[in-house]
mmCIF file of C-alpha atoms in Angstrom:
data_model
loop_
_atom_site.group_PDB
_atom_site.id
_atom_site.type_symbol
_atom_site.label_atom_id
_atom_site.label_comp_id
_atom_site.label_asym_id
_atom_site.label_seq_id
_atom_site.Cartn_x
_atom_site.Cartn_y
_atom_site.Cartn_z
ATOM 1 C CA UNK A 90 -14.683 -29.556 -61.523
ATOM 2 C CA UNK A 91 -17.887 -30.620 -59.863
ATOM 3 C CA UNK A 92 -16.152 -31.967 -56.933
ATOM 4 C CA UNK A 93 -14.167 -28.688 -56.267
ATOM 5 C CA UNK A 94 -17.347 -26.770 -56.586
ATOM 6 C CA UNK A 95 -19.027 -28.964 -53.985
ATOM 7 C CA UNK A 96 -15.982 -28.803 -51.635
ATOM 8 C CA UNK A 97 -15.930 -24.945 -52.014
ATOM 9 C CA UNK A 98 -19.572 -24.761 -51.190
ATOM 10 C CA UNK A 99 -19.351 -27.167 -48.210
ATOM 11 C CA UNK A 100 -16.168 -25.037 -46.824
ATOM 12 C CA UNK A 101 -18.093 -21.788 -47.264
ATOM 13 C CA UNK A 102 -21.119 -23.332 -45.417
ATOM 14 C CA UNK A 103 -18.967 -24.541 -42.592
ATOM 15 C CA UNK A 104 -17.132 -21.167 -42.227
ATOM 16 C CA UNK A 105 -20.331 -19.188 -42.193
ATOM 17 C CA UNK A 106 -22.091 -21.537 -39.701
ATOM 18 C CA UNK A 107 -19.148 -20.807 -37.335
ATOM 19 C CA UNK A 108 -20.026 -17.181 -37.215
ATOM 20 C CA UNK A 109 -23.578 -18.123 -36.060
ATOM 21 C CA UNK A 110 -24.575 -17.835 -32.352
ATOM 22 C CA UNK A 111 -27.653 -19.927 -32.835
ATOM 23 C CA UNK A 112 -26.199 -23.213 -31.699
ATOM 24 C CA UNK A 113 -27.694 -24.385 -28.368
ATOM 25 C CA UNK A 114 -25.269 -24.434 -25.584
ATOM 26 C CA UNK A 115 -22.911 -21.956 -27.221
ATOM 27 C CA UNK A 116 -21.249 -19.722 -24.674
ATOM 28 C CA UNK A 117 -21.779 -15.989 -24.930
ATOM 29 C CA UNK A 118 -19.909 -13.608 -22.656
ATOM 30 C CA UNK A 119 -21.706 -10.825 -20.880
ATOM 31 C CA UNK A 120 -20.220 -7.514 -21.743
ATOM 32 C CA UNK A 121 -21.052 -4.609 -19.205
ATOM 33 C CA UNK A 122 -21.658 -1.298 -20.846
ATOM 34 C CA UNK A 123 -21.042 1.956 -19.219
ATOM 35 C CA UNK A 124 -20.253 2.549 -15.508
ATOM 36 C CA UNK A 125 -20.783 -0.079 -12.818
ATOM 37 C CA UNK A 126 -23.129 1.594 -10.470
ATOM 38 C CA UNK A 127 -24.274 -0.475 -7.370
ATOM 39 C CA UNK A 128 -26.697 0.349 -4.659
ATOM 40 C CA UNK A 129 -23.971 0.710 -2.202
ATOM 41 C CA UNK A 130 -22.327 3.396 -4.432
ATOM 42 C CA UNK A 131 -25.673 5.258 -4.725
ATOM 43 C CA UNK A 132 -25.883 5.165 -1.083
ATOM 44 C CA UNK A 133 -22.587 6.826 -0.723
ATOM 45 C CA UNK A 134 -23.769 9.942 -2.460
ATOM 46 C CA UNK A 135 -25.128 12.566 -0.039
ATOM 47 C CA UNK A 136 -26.504 16.154 -0.410
ATOM 48 C CA UNK A 137 -23.712 18.704 -0.101
ATOM 49 C CA UNK A 138 -21.072 16.784 -2.221
ATOM 50 C CA UNK A 139 -19.479 18.451 -5.160
ATOM 51 C CA UNK A 140 -19.584 17.307 -8.806
ATOM 52 C CA UNK A 141 -16.092 15.799 -8.516
ATOM 53 C CA UNK A 142 -16.878 13.746 -5.449
ATOM 54 C CA UNK A 143 -19.993 12.378 -7.131
ATOM 55 C CA UNK A 144 -18.074 11.518 -10.349
ATOM 56 C CA UNK A 145 -15.313 9.730 -8.330
ATOM 57 C CA UNK A 146 -18.058 7.581 -6.725
ATOM 58 C CA UNK A 147 -20.413 6.840 -9.521
ATOM 59 C CA UNK A 148 -18.379 7.569 -12.615
ATOM 60 C CA UNK A 149 -19.406 10.029 -15.445
ATOM 61 C CA UNK A 150 -23.247 10.333 -15.709
ATOM 62 C CA UNK A 151 -25.089 8.244 -18.363
ATOM 63 C CA UNK A 152 -27.188 11.176 -19.355
ATOM 64 C CA UNK A 153 -26.336 14.868 -18.938
ATOM 65 C CA UNK A 154 -29.335 17.181 -19.830
ATOM 66 C CA UNK A 155 -28.367 19.432 -22.732
ATOM 67 C CA UNK A 156 -30.413 22.216 -21.407
ATOM 68 C CA UNK A 157 -29.865 21.814 -17.806
ATOM 69 C CA UNK A 158 -26.188 20.995 -16.799
ATOM 70 C CA UNK A 159 -27.241 20.694 -13.174
ATOM 71 C CA UNK A 160 -28.828 17.357 -13.690
ATOM 72 C CA UNK A 161 -27.138 14.058 -14.092
ATOM 73 C CA UNK A 162 -28.850 10.651 -14.642
ATOM 74 C CA UNK A 163 -27.613 7.397 -13.886
ATOM 75 C CA UNK A 164 -29.129 3.912 -14.541
ATOM 76 C CA UNK A 165 -28.151 0.956 -12.622
ATOM 77 C CA UNK A 166 -29.564 -2.622 -11.841
ATOM 78 C CA UNK A 167 -29.527 -5.009 -9.016
ATOM 79 C CA UNK A 168 -29.467 -8.788 -9.325
ATOM 80 C CA UNK A 169 -31.795 -10.458 -6.665
ATOM 81 C CA UNK A 170 -31.202 -13.864 -5.159
ATOM 82 C CA UNK A 171 -34.056 -15.265 -7.244
ATOM 83 C CA UNK A 172 -32.098 -14.408 -10.490
ATOM 84 C CA UNK A 173 -34.349 -11.438 -11.493
ATOM 85 C CA UNK A 174 -32.826 -8.132 -12.420
ATOM 86 C CA UNK A 175 -34.388 -4.847 -11.031
ATOM 87 C CA UNK A 176 -33.485 -1.757 -12.896
ATOM 88 C CA UNK A 177 -33.371 1.642 -11.169
ATOM 89 C CA UNK A 178 -32.884 5.258 -12.350
ATOM 90 C CA UNK A 179 -31.185 7.943 -10.112
ATOM 91 C CA UNK A 180 -31.235 11.623 -10.839
ATOM 92 C CA UNK A 181 -28.796 13.979 -9.035
ATOM 93 C CA UNK A 182 -29.571 17.650 -9.146
ATOM 94 C CA UNK A 183 -26.880 20.174 -8.455
ATOM 95 C CA UNK A 184 -27.353 23.744 -7.145
ATOM 96 C CA UNK A 185 -24.120 26.072 -6.909
ATOM 97 C CA UNK A 186 -21.980 23.247 -7.811
ATOM 98 C CA UNK A 187 -23.090 20.878 -4.969
ATOM 99 C CA UNK A 188 -25.688 18.120 -4.717
ATOM 100 C CA UNK A 189 -29.174 19.656 -3.815
ATOM 101 C CA UNK A 190 -31.350 16.677 -4.462
ATOM 102 C CA UNK A 191 -31.141 12.952 -5.014
ATOM 103 C CA UNK A 192 -34.114 11.386 -6.784
ATOM 104 C CA UNK A 193 -34.346 7.746 -6.937
ATOM 105 C CA UNK A 194 -37.095 6.171 -9.250
ATOM 106 C CA UNK A 195 -37.920 2.570 -9.656
ATOM 107 C CA UNK A 196 -38.494 1.675 -13.255
#
């Protein structure tokens, strides 16, 4: 009986350790979340575009202000050649259903 208990305990320990991601050199895939917004896509958006045109270029906004439906917020990042990641925030303000202002903020 002692051998089967030890075998069971060893099996459970091995199975649970397989679920761990703490092993050095273990591969983890990057999973992008949300829309892929690039600097090139942001530069395509100009004043005078309607909501549908902006949404076609940038996708659905990450944040839509509940109290101000005329403001769309997007966050995007740029990978530099040095391996650093720079994050940006862009706000698009609409007036009369067209882009009135594009605000780019460096975070």
